[in-house]
Structure formats: structure tokens, C-alpha cells
mmCIF file of C-alpha atoms and ligand atoms in Angstrom:
data_model
loop_
_atom_site.group_PDB
_atom_site.id
_atom_site.type_symbol
_atom_site.label_atom_id
_atom_site.label_comp_id
_atom_site.label_asym_id
_atom_site.label_seq_id
_atom_site.Cartn_x
_atom_site.Cartn_y
_atom_site.Cartn_z
ATOM 1 C CA UNK A 1 76.961 144.045 85.934
ATOM 2 C CA UNK A 2 74.736 145.991 88.313
ATOM 3 C CA UNK A 3 73.888 144.678 91.783
ATOM 4 C CA UNK A 4 70.227 144.370 90.732
ATOM 5 C CA UNK A 5 71.113 141.936 87.960
ATOM 6 C CA UNK A 6 72.783 139.634 90.487
ATOM 7 C CA UNK A 7 69.571 139.561 92.526
ATOM 8 C CA UNK A 8 67.597 138.707 89.424
ATOM 9 C CA UNK A 9 69.937 135.709 88.959
ATOM 10 C CA UNK A 10 69.252 134.485 92.486
ATOM 11 C CA UNK A 11 72.502 135.684 94.074
ATOM 12 C CA UNK A 12 72.716 137.935 97.096
ATOM 13 C CA UNK A 13 75.462 140.423 96.322
ATOM 14 C CA UNK A 14 77.020 142.776 98.826
ATOM 15 C CA UNK A 15 77.088 146.173 97.179
ATOM 16 C CA UNK A 16 80.161 148.186 98.080
ATOM 17 C CA UNK A 17 81.908 151.290 96.871
ATOM 18 C CA UNK A 18 85.668 151.356 97.093
ATOM 19 C CA UNK A 19 85.692 155.119 96.590
ATOM 20 C CA UNK A 20 83.173 156.106 99.267
ATOM 21 C CA UNK A 21 83.741 153.079 101.499
ATOM 22 C CA UNK A 22 80.042 152.159 101.474
ATOM 23 C CA UNK A 23 79.543 148.515 102.470
ATOM 24 C CA UNK A 24 83.240 147.798 103.057
ATOM 25 C CA UNK A 25 82.699 147.385 106.817
ATOM 26 C CA UNK A 26 80.028 144.752 106.183
ATOM 27 C CA UNK A 27 82.337 143.063 103.694
ATOM 28 C CA UNK A 28 85.109 142.856 106.286
ATOM 29 C CA UNK A 29 82.678 141.414 108.843
ATOM 30 C CA UNK A 30 81.581 138.739 106.415
ATOM 31 C CA UNK A 31 85.157 137.810 105.544
ATOM 32 C CA UNK A 32 86.056 137.558 109.249
ATOM 33 C CA UNK A 33 83.031 135.427 110.080
ATOM 34 C CA UNK A 34 83.928 133.046 107.216
ATOM 35 C CA UNK A 35 87.524 132.895 108.442
ATOM 36 C CA UNK A 36 86.332 131.828 111.897
ATOM 37 C CA UNK A 37 85.106 128.594 110.330
ATOM 38 C CA UNK A 38 88.732 127.763 109.633
ATOM 39 C CA UNK A 39 90.049 128.893 112.965
ATOM 40 C CA UNK A 40 92.893 126.684 114.041
ATOM 41 C CA UNK A 41 93.638 125.750 110.446
ATOM 42 C CA UNK A 42 95.619 128.874 109.640
ATOM 43 C CA UNK A 43 99.292 128.387 109.046
ATOM 44 C CA UNK A 44 98.834 124.645 108.604
ATOM 45 C CA UNK A 45 100.921 124.735 105.468
ATOM 46 C CA UNK A 46 103.887 125.690 107.530
ATOM 47 C CA UNK A 47 103.431 123.238 110.356
ATOM 48 C CA UNK A 48 106.890 122.483 111.636
ATOM 49 C CA UNK A 49 107.771 118.864 112.104
ATOM 50 C CA UNK A 50 107.892 118.017 115.774
ATOM 51 C CA UNK A 51 111.563 117.234 116.108
ATOM 52 C CA UNK A 52 111.087 115.279 119.307
ATOM 53 C CA UNK A 53 108.574 112.908 117.831
ATOM 54 C CA UNK A 54 109.921 109.362 117.700
ATOM 55 C CA UNK A 55 108.285 107.362 114.900
ATOM 56 C CA UNK A 56 107.156 103.878 115.924
ATOM 57 C CA UNK A 57 108.004 100.905 113.728
ATOM 58 C CA UNK A 58 106.335 97.577 114.461
ATOM 59 C CA UNK A 59 107.737 94.275 113.287
ATOM 60 C CA UNK A 60 104.819 91.997 112.552
ATOM 61 C CA UNK A 61 104.281 88.688 110.825
ATOM 62 C CA UNK A 62 103.449 85.056 111.442
ATOM 63 C CA UNK A 63 105.287 83.016 114.079
ATOM 64 C CA UNK A 64 108.762 81.845 113.019
ATOM 65 C CA UNK A 65 109.262 84.267 110.134
ATOM 66 C CA UNK A 66 112.208 85.785 112.008
ATOM 67 C CA UNK A 67 110.845 88.843 113.810
ATOM 68 C CA UNK A 68 112.977 88.288 116.943
ATOM 69 C CA UNK A 69 116.029 87.595 114.827
ATOM 70 C CA UNK A 70 115.492 90.839 112.904
ATOM 71 C CA UNK A 71 115.125 92.810 116.110
ATOM 72 C CA UNK A 72 118.233 91.197 117.553
ATOM 73 C CA UNK A 73 120.167 91.974 114.394
ATOM 74 C CA UNK A 74 119.036 95.600 114.635
ATOM 75 C CA UNK A 75 119.508 96.306 118.305
ATOM 76 C CA UNK A 76 121.279 93.367 119.901
ATOM 77 C CA UNK A 77 120.182 90.545 122.166
ATOM 78 C CA UNK A 78 120.012 92.584 125.384
ATOM 79 C CA UNK A 79 117.460 94.984 124.023
ATOM 80 C CA UNK A 80 114.951 94.765 126.864
ATOM 81 C CA UNK A 81 117.660 95.415 129.444
ATOM 82 C CA UNK A 82 119.551 98.062 127.483
ATOM 83 C CA UNK A 83 116.781 100.410 126.435
ATOM 84 C CA UNK A 84 113.298 99.676 127.618
ATOM 85 C CA UNK A 85 110.855 102.432 126.732
ATOM 86 C CA UNK A 86 108.381 103.315 129.439
ATOM 87 C CA UNK A 87 104.787 102.468 128.737
ATOM 88 C CA UNK A 88 105.520 99.075 127.283
ATOM 89 C CA UNK A 89 102.553 96.819 126.995
ATOM 90 C CA UNK A 90 102.103 93.185 127.834
ATOM 91 C CA UNK A 91 101.649 92.395 124.174
ATOM 92 C CA UNK A 92 104.761 93.939 122.760
ATOM 93 C CA UNK A 93 108.054 95.268 124.030
ATOM 94 C CA UNK A 94 109.181 98.670 122.785
ATOM 95 C CA UNK A 95 112.838 99.350 122.160
ATOM 96 C CA UNK A 96 114.471 102.597 121.165
ATOM 97 C CA UNK A 97 116.865 102.531 118.246
ATOM 98 C CA UNK A 98 119.136 105.398 117.210
ATOM 99 C CA UNK A 99 120.518 105.280 113.676
ATOM 100 C CA UNK A 100 124.012 106.464 112.741
ATOM 101 C CA UNK A 101 122.574 109.791 111.577
ATOM 102 C CA UNK A 102 120.977 110.311 114.979
ATOM 103 C CA UNK A 103 117.353 109.574 114.058
ATOM 104 C CA UNK A 104 115.469 107.790 116.827
ATOM 105 C CA UNK A 105 112.832 105.118 116.293
ATOM 106 C CA UNK A 106 110.682 103.145 118.642
ATOM 107 C CA UNK A 107 110.600 99.491 117.651
ATOM 108 C CA UNK A 108 107.470 97.600 118.623
ATOM 109 C CA UNK A 109 108.306 93.928 118.913
ATOM 110 C CA UNK A 110 105.538 91.383 118.634
ATOM 111 C CA UNK A 111 107.881 88.410 118.657
ATOM 112 C CA UNK A 112 107.204 87.335 122.239
ATOM 113 C CA UNK A 113 103.588 86.825 121.299
ATOM 114 C CA UNK A 114 104.062 83.281 120.055
ATOM 115 C CA UNK A 115 105.055 81.879 123.413
ATOM 116 C CA UNK A 116 102.243 83.599 125.309
ATOM 117 C CA UNK A 117 99.781 82.766 122.586
ATOM 118 C CA UNK A 118 100.774 79.112 122.729
ATOM 119 C CA UNK A 119 99.983 79.075 126.433
ATOM 120 C CA UNK A 120 96.798 81.120 126.160
ATOM 121 C CA UNK A 121 95.452 79.284 123.163
ATOM 122 C CA UNK A 122 92.003 77.939 123.973
ATOM 123 C CA UNK A 123 89.868 77.471 120.929
ATOM 124 C CA UNK A 124 91.961 79.879 118.856
ATOM 125 C CA UNK A 125 95.001 78.791 116.941
ATOM 126 C CA UNK A 126 98.367 80.339 117.683
ATOM 127 C CA UNK A 127 98.354 81.887 114.215
ATOM 128 C CA UNK A 128 94.968 83.514 114.743
ATOM 129 C CA UNK A 129 96.082 84.947 118.049
ATOM 130 C CA UNK A 130 99.276 86.244 116.517
ATOM 131 C CA UNK A 131 97.276 88.023 113.825
ATOM 132 C CA UNK A 132 95.129 89.674 116.514
ATOM 133 C CA UNK A 133 98.199 90.846 118.391
ATOM 134 C CA UNK A 134 99.690 92.091 115.139
ATOM 135 C CA UNK A 135 96.560 94.217 114.689
ATOM 136 C CA UNK A 136 97.055 95.938 118.027
ATOM 137 C CA UNK A 137 100.747 96.595 117.248
ATOM 138 C CA UNK A 138 99.772 98.050 113.857
ATOM 139 C CA UNK A 139 97.417 100.488 115.569
ATOM 140 C CA UNK A 140 100.287 101.888 117.642
ATOM 141 C CA UNK A 141 102.732 102.218 114.747
ATOM 142 C CA UNK A 142 103.654 104.818 112.191
ATOM 143 C CA UNK A 143 105.406 102.252 110.015
ATOM 144 C CA UNK A 144 104.771 98.522 109.893
ATOM 145 C CA UNK A 145 107.506 96.119 108.824
ATOM 146 C CA UNK A 146 105.474 93.167 107.562
ATOM 147 C CA UNK A 147 107.816 90.184 107.663
ATOM 148 C CA UNK A 148 107.187 87.215 105.412
ATOM 149 C CA UNK A 149 109.311 84.109 105.097
ATOM 150 C CA UNK A 150 111.067 83.764 101.741
ATOM 151 C CA UNK A 151 110.287 80.076 101.170
ATOM 152 C CA UNK A 152 106.678 80.225 102.380
ATOM 153 C CA UNK A 153 105.994 83.513 100.557
ATOM 154 C CA UNK A 154 102.619 85.187 101.267
ATOM 155 C CA UNK A 155 100.031 83.301 103.320
ATOM 156 C CA UNK A 156 96.397 84.064 104.152
ATOM 157 C CA UNK A 157 97.444 85.479 107.530
ATOM 158 C CA UNK A 158 99.946 87.777 105.839
ATOM 159 C CA UNK A 159 97.171 89.040 103.605
ATOM 160 C CA UNK A 160 94.909 89.750 106.583
ATOM 161 C CA UNK A 161 97.678 91.744 108.233
ATOM 162 C CA UNK A 162 98.361 93.583 104.962
ATOM 163 C CA UNK A 163 94.709 94.540 104.631
ATOM 164 C CA UNK A 164 94.724 95.918 108.158
ATOM 165 C CA UNK A 165 97.863 97.996 107.501
ATOM 166 C CA UNK A 166 96.208 99.509 104.454
ATOM 167 C CA UNK A 167 92.921 100.119 106.273
ATOM 168 C CA UNK A 168 94.640 101.856 109.175
ATOM 169 C CA UNK A 169 96.563 104.067 106.777
ATOM 170 C CA UNK A 170 99.997 103.091 108.094
ATOM 171 C CA UNK A 171 103.240 103.281 106.186
ATOM 172 C CA UNK A 172 104.673 99.865 105.389
ATOM 173 C CA UNK A 173 107.805 98.008 104.359
ATOM 174 C CA UNK A 174 107.423 94.427 103.169
ATOM 175 C CA UNK A 175 110.317 92.404 104.551
ATOM 176 C CA UNK A 176 111.190 89.107 102.882
ATOM 177 C CA UNK A 177 113.334 87.398 105.501
ATOM 178 C CA UNK A 178 115.397 84.187 105.244
ATOM 179 C CA UNK A 179 116.405 85.219 101.726
ATOM 180 C CA UNK A 180 119.425 82.921 102.204
ATOM 181 C CA UNK A 181 117.107 79.896 102.003
ATOM 182 C CA UNK A 182 116.200 80.565 98.354
ATOM 183 C CA UNK A 183 118.677 78.659 96.203
ATOM 184 C CA UNK A 184 120.155 79.731 92.860
ATOM 185 C CA UNK A 185 118.943 83.294 92.919
ATOM 186 C CA UNK A 186 119.502 85.492 89.903
ATOM 187 C CA UNK A 187 117.923 88.670 88.541
ATOM 188 C CA UNK A 188 115.238 86.788 86.649
ATOM 189 C CA UNK A 189 114.157 84.591 89.564
ATOM 190 C CA UNK A 190 114.197 87.587 91.906
ATOM 191 C CA UNK A 191 111.956 89.540 89.517
ATOM 192 C CA UNK A 192 109.579 86.567 89.387
ATOM 193 C CA UNK A 193 109.587 86.343 93.145
ATOM 194 C CA UNK A 194 108.796 90.030 93.461
ATOM 195 C CA UNK A 195 105.952 89.775 90.957
ATOM 196 C CA UNK A 196 104.520 86.938 93.017
ATOM 197 C CA UNK A 197 104.704 88.987 96.237
ATOM 198 C CA UNK A 198 103.147 92.007 94.494
ATOM 199 C CA UNK A 199 100.343 89.881 93.094
ATOM 200 C CA UNK A 200 99.577 88.315 96.474
ATOM 201 C CA UNK A 201 99.881 91.548 98.438
ATOM 202 C CA UNK A 202 98.017 93.799 96.020
ATOM 203 C CA UNK A 203 96.713 96.027 98.826
ATOM 204 C CA UNK A 204 100.277 97.085 99.591
ATOM 205 C CA UNK A 205 101.416 97.681 96.014
ATOM 206 C CA UNK A 206 102.944 101.005 97.125
ATOM 207 C CA UNK A 207 105.143 99.482 99.863
ATOM 208 C CA UNK A 208 108.865 98.934 99.210
ATOM 209 C CA UNK A 209 110.201 95.388 99.521
ATOM 210 C CA UNK A 210 113.387 94.598 101.438
ATOM 211 C CA UNK A 211 115.074 91.200 101.114
ATOM 212 C CA UNK A 212 117.188 90.219 104.094
ATOM 213 C CA UNK A 213 118.637 87.423 106.192
ATOM 214 C CA UNK A 214 118.368 88.141 109.869
ATOM 215 C CA UNK A 215 120.398 85.057 110.684
ATOM 216 C CA UNK A 216 123.593 86.653 109.372
ATOM 217 C CA UNK A 217 122.424 90.268 109.527
ATOM 218 C CA UNK A 218 122.451 90.658 105.739
ATOM 219 C CA UNK A 219 120.553 93.765 104.566
ATOM 220 C CA UNK A 220 118.649 94.056 107.862
ATOM 221 C CA UNK A 221 119.616 97.735 108.157
ATOM 222 C CA UNK A 222 117.769 98.349 104.872
ATOM 223 C CA UNK A 223 114.522 97.824 106.794
ATOM 224 C CA UNK A 224 115.218 100.958 108.811
ATOM 225 C CA UNK A 225 116.294 103.072 105.828
ATOM 226 C CA UNK A 226 113.181 101.991 103.899
ATOM 227 C CA UNK A 227 111.022 102.644 106.990
ATOM 228 C CA UNK A 228 112.552 106.089 107.333
ATOM 229 C CA UNK A 229 111.697 106.913 103.705
ATOM 230 C CA UNK A 230 108.099 105.726 103.898
ATOM 231 C CA UNK A 231 107.602 107.462 107.244
ATOM 232 C CA UNK A 232 108.724 110.777 105.762
ATOM 233 C CA UNK A 233 106.398 110.244 102.842
ATOM 234 C CA UNK A 234 103.504 109.422 105.168
ATOM 235 C CA UNK A 235 104.003 112.499 107.339
ATOM 236 C CA UNK A 236 104.510 114.812 104.370
ATOM 237 C CA UNK A 237 102.185 117.795 104.428
ATOM 238 C CA UNK A 238 100.555 118.779 101.199
ATOM 239 C CA UNK A 239 99.985 122.478 100.697
ATOM 240 C CA UNK A 240 96.358 123.577 100.778
ATOM 241 C CA UNK A 241 96.538 125.035 97.285
ATOM 242 C CA UNK A 242 97.890 121.778 95.822
ATOM 243 C CA UNK A 243 95.224 119.763 97.645
ATOM 244 C CA UNK A 244 92.467 122.007 96.363
ATOM 245 C CA UNK A 245 93.843 121.903 92.851
ATOM 246 C CA UNK A 246 93.971 118.085 92.889
ATOM 247 C CA UNK A 247 90.403 117.853 94.221
ATOM 248 C CA UNK A 248 89.138 120.413 91.673
ATOM 249 C CA UNK A 249 90.745 118.447 88.852
ATOM 250 C CA UNK A 250 89.366 115.154 90.185
ATOM 251 C CA UNK A 251 85.859 116.627 90.462
ATOM 252 C CA UNK A 252 86.121 118.110 86.974
ATOM 253 C CA UNK A 253 87.112 114.657 85.720
ATOM 254 C CA UNK A 254 84.365 112.839 87.637
ATOM 255 C CA UNK A 255 81.707 114.717 89.574
ATOM 256 C CA UNK A 256 80.604 113.264 92.910
ATOM 257 C CA UNK A 257 77.348 111.296 92.690
ATOM 258 C CA UNK A 258 74.061 112.954 93.498
ATOM 259 C CA UNK A 259 72.606 111.798 96.784
ATOM 260 C CA UNK A 260 69.170 112.244 98.273
ATOM 261 C CA UNK A 261 70.401 115.396 99.960
ATOM 262 C CA UNK A 262 71.394 116.855 96.585
ATOM 263 C CA UNK A 263 74.741 117.309 94.922
ATOM 264 C CA UNK A 264 77.764 117.170 97.218
ATOM 265 C CA UNK A 265 80.415 119.775 96.615
ATOM 266 C CA UNK A 266 83.865 120.143 98.097
ATOM 267 C CA UNK A 267 84.259 123.772 99.108
ATOM 268 C CA UNK A 268 87.655 123.844 100.727
ATOM 269 C CA UNK A 269 90.154 121.100 101.449
ATOM 270 C CA UNK A 270 93.025 121.215 103.897
ATOM 271 C CA UNK A 271 95.190 118.492 105.398
ATOM 272 C CA UNK A 272 94.715 118.233 109.096
ATOM 273 C CA UNK A 273 97.697 117.721 111.364
HETATM 274 P P1 GDP B 1 109.747 84.900 115.183
HETATM 275 O O1 GDP B 1 108.842 83.877 115.777
HETATM 276 O O2 GDP B 1 109.097 85.566 114.023
HETATM 277 O O3 GDP B 1 110.273 85.890 116.180
HETATM 278 O O4 GDP B 1 110.990 84.108 114.571
HETATM 279 P P2 GDP B 1 112.458 83.879 115.184
HETATM 280 O O5 GDP B 1 113.278 85.107 115.093
HETATM 281 O O6 GDP B 1 112.330 83.248 116.518
HETATM 282 O O7 GDP B 1 113.052 82.855 114.126
HETATM 283 C C1 GDP B 1 112.481 81.592 113.904
HETATM 284 C C2 GDP B 1 113.541 80.656 113.360
HETATM 285 O O8 GDP B 1 113.978 81.105 112.097
HETATM 286 C C3 GDP B 1 114.788 80.583 114.248
HETATM 287 O O9 GDP B 1 115.235 79.248 114.278
HETATM 288 C C4 GDP B 1 115.790 81.464 113.512
HETATM 289 O O10 GDP B 1 117.125 81.074 113.726
HETATM 290 C C5 GDP B 1 115.394 81.251 112.064
HETATM 291 N N1 GDP B 1 115.730 82.402 111.247
HETATM 292 C C6 GDP B 1 115.473 83.701 111.497
HETATM 293 N N2 GDP B 1 115.939 84.491 110.503
HETATM 294 C C7 GDP B 1 116.506 83.674 109.601
HETATM 295 C C8 GDP B 1 117.161 83.890 108.348
HETATM 296 O O11 GDP B 1 117.347 84.996 107.845
HETATM 297 N N3 GDP B 1 117.585 82.774 107.676
HETATM 298 C C9 GDP B 1 117.429 81.516 108.170
HETATM 299 N N4 GDP B 1 117.883 80.507 107.454
HETATM 300 N N5 GDP B 1 116.825 81.277 109.358
HETATM 301 C C10 GDP B 1 116.369 82.343 110.072
#
């Protein structure tokens, strides 16, 4: 095709000659000015994980589900004396936990909330206040361990917390505590139980479920291994080419709707840090 034909089609070509070099300077200028738009994005595919970053895990749930007991089983009773993390808030106490393989986590405890909430309660119920405090802990976390009580299963408050976790884009582990209180468990009843939890917590259908008994420490450590897995998954960087391929395929499958401003088109996608 000749340059003129492009013009006739409504395009504005940049005529160059590789042999004589005509127009190549202009071409380079244009490429550089386009690249400037993505300044700061270069090399994002190879962003190194910040090894000093300590992921924060919050333990949230309704009063009495066993949040304190879980924390005690994980880090011991003297946690606030042994390893207080600076910058703790009045709403939640942060504790540092180091796993056997040396990975550090910051645990955000919301367990003390109940007692303060009971005192502060004026017009609001303790449960409502505890949900509000759970929201602020969720905001500060990378991973949320949403604790529900085995016998009570999922309540309205649990659902509100679950919705918030999903909305804030946090990683999550659903923890069914007091598993010891469910009598005559077998594979079939456990599958039924899980289906019930999945049905009631649809917004978190991607979150792993851990069954534990904080009272005797049974399976409590699984909360941390599951949290570690979901945290890695959440902080995983997707290569720009994969992202663009996925978006191209999605758009080919279903084009974005036309708006008043015309058709929207994705030009270039990259995952920001
Ligand atoms: P929190 O308000 O969520 O921090 O709940 P706590 O940790 O204070 O626990 C509330 C009550 O549940 C306490 O009496 C605990 O002993 C009891 N509890 C906690 N975990 C378990 C468990 O796994 N099994 C049973 N049977 N009781 C538990």
C-alpha cells in the first residue's frame, strides 16, 4: 500500500524510508513520546517482591466465636507483652508471628472489641459495633480470617463482613471454629456443612475453609498456612502480555457497551504495583 492510500482511508501514516533514513527520526520521536505515557510502568513485570514486607492478617468475626482463643493458640497468652508491634491502634492489637519457615505475619486482633463495645454501646448493639470495628480491621489487612462458630454457622453479621472483605479486595480464609462442638461428624455431614457455608457466603466462594478448635489447638495452624497461600495468590503479579491477552479475548467475546461518549476501548492494560 502507498502512503496516499492510507490517507484516503482516514489514517495519518508516517512515511519513512529504511534505506535513506527519511522520516526515521520523526518515528523515533513519536515512539518516545508514546513511551512517556507509560513512564514508571516499565519493568513492572519484573517487580521484585519486597522481602521485608510483613503481610497483615486480621482475625474478625462476631463476639464469642473464638477469636481470642485462636490468637492465643497461635501466639500464646502473653502476646501483648511478648511482641507488641508499634503503631497499634485502640481498636485492635497487632502481634507479630513468625512461622517455622521464618515467614513473618502481623496479626490484627479484634477480640478486645467486645468488652469496649459493651461499655460504649449507646443505641448500637454490641454486634453492630463489632461489625464496624471488623470493617476497620479489614481495611488494614492483606488477609482476613473470617471466623464463624460451627454450631451457629453463618449469620447476617458474618455476611456483612464477608461482603466487605470482597468489596475491599482482600484475601480471605473462612475459619469454622469450635468444630469439636459438632457431634457425629463424617465425610457426608462435613460435605453438607461445607455446602451450607458456601451457599450462605456466596461472595467468598473463592476463599478456602479451615475447620479448627481453638480450645484444644486442633488445626489452628492451618489458618496461617491457608492465609499464606491466599496472600501469595493475592500479591501475584500477572505479566502485561497475559493481562492484555485476557482482556483482548474478553472483549472479543463481549464488546464493552457503547456509551454517550462513544465506544470504549482498552488500549493497554498493566497491573499496577
Ligand atoms: P471472641 O469473643 O471471639 O474472642 O471469643 P473467645 O476466644 O473469647 O471465646 C469465647 C468462648 O468460646 C470462650 O468461652 C472459649 O473458651 C470458647 N471457645 C473458643 N474456641 C473454642 C473451641 O474451639 N471449642 C469450644 N468448645 N469452645 C471454644
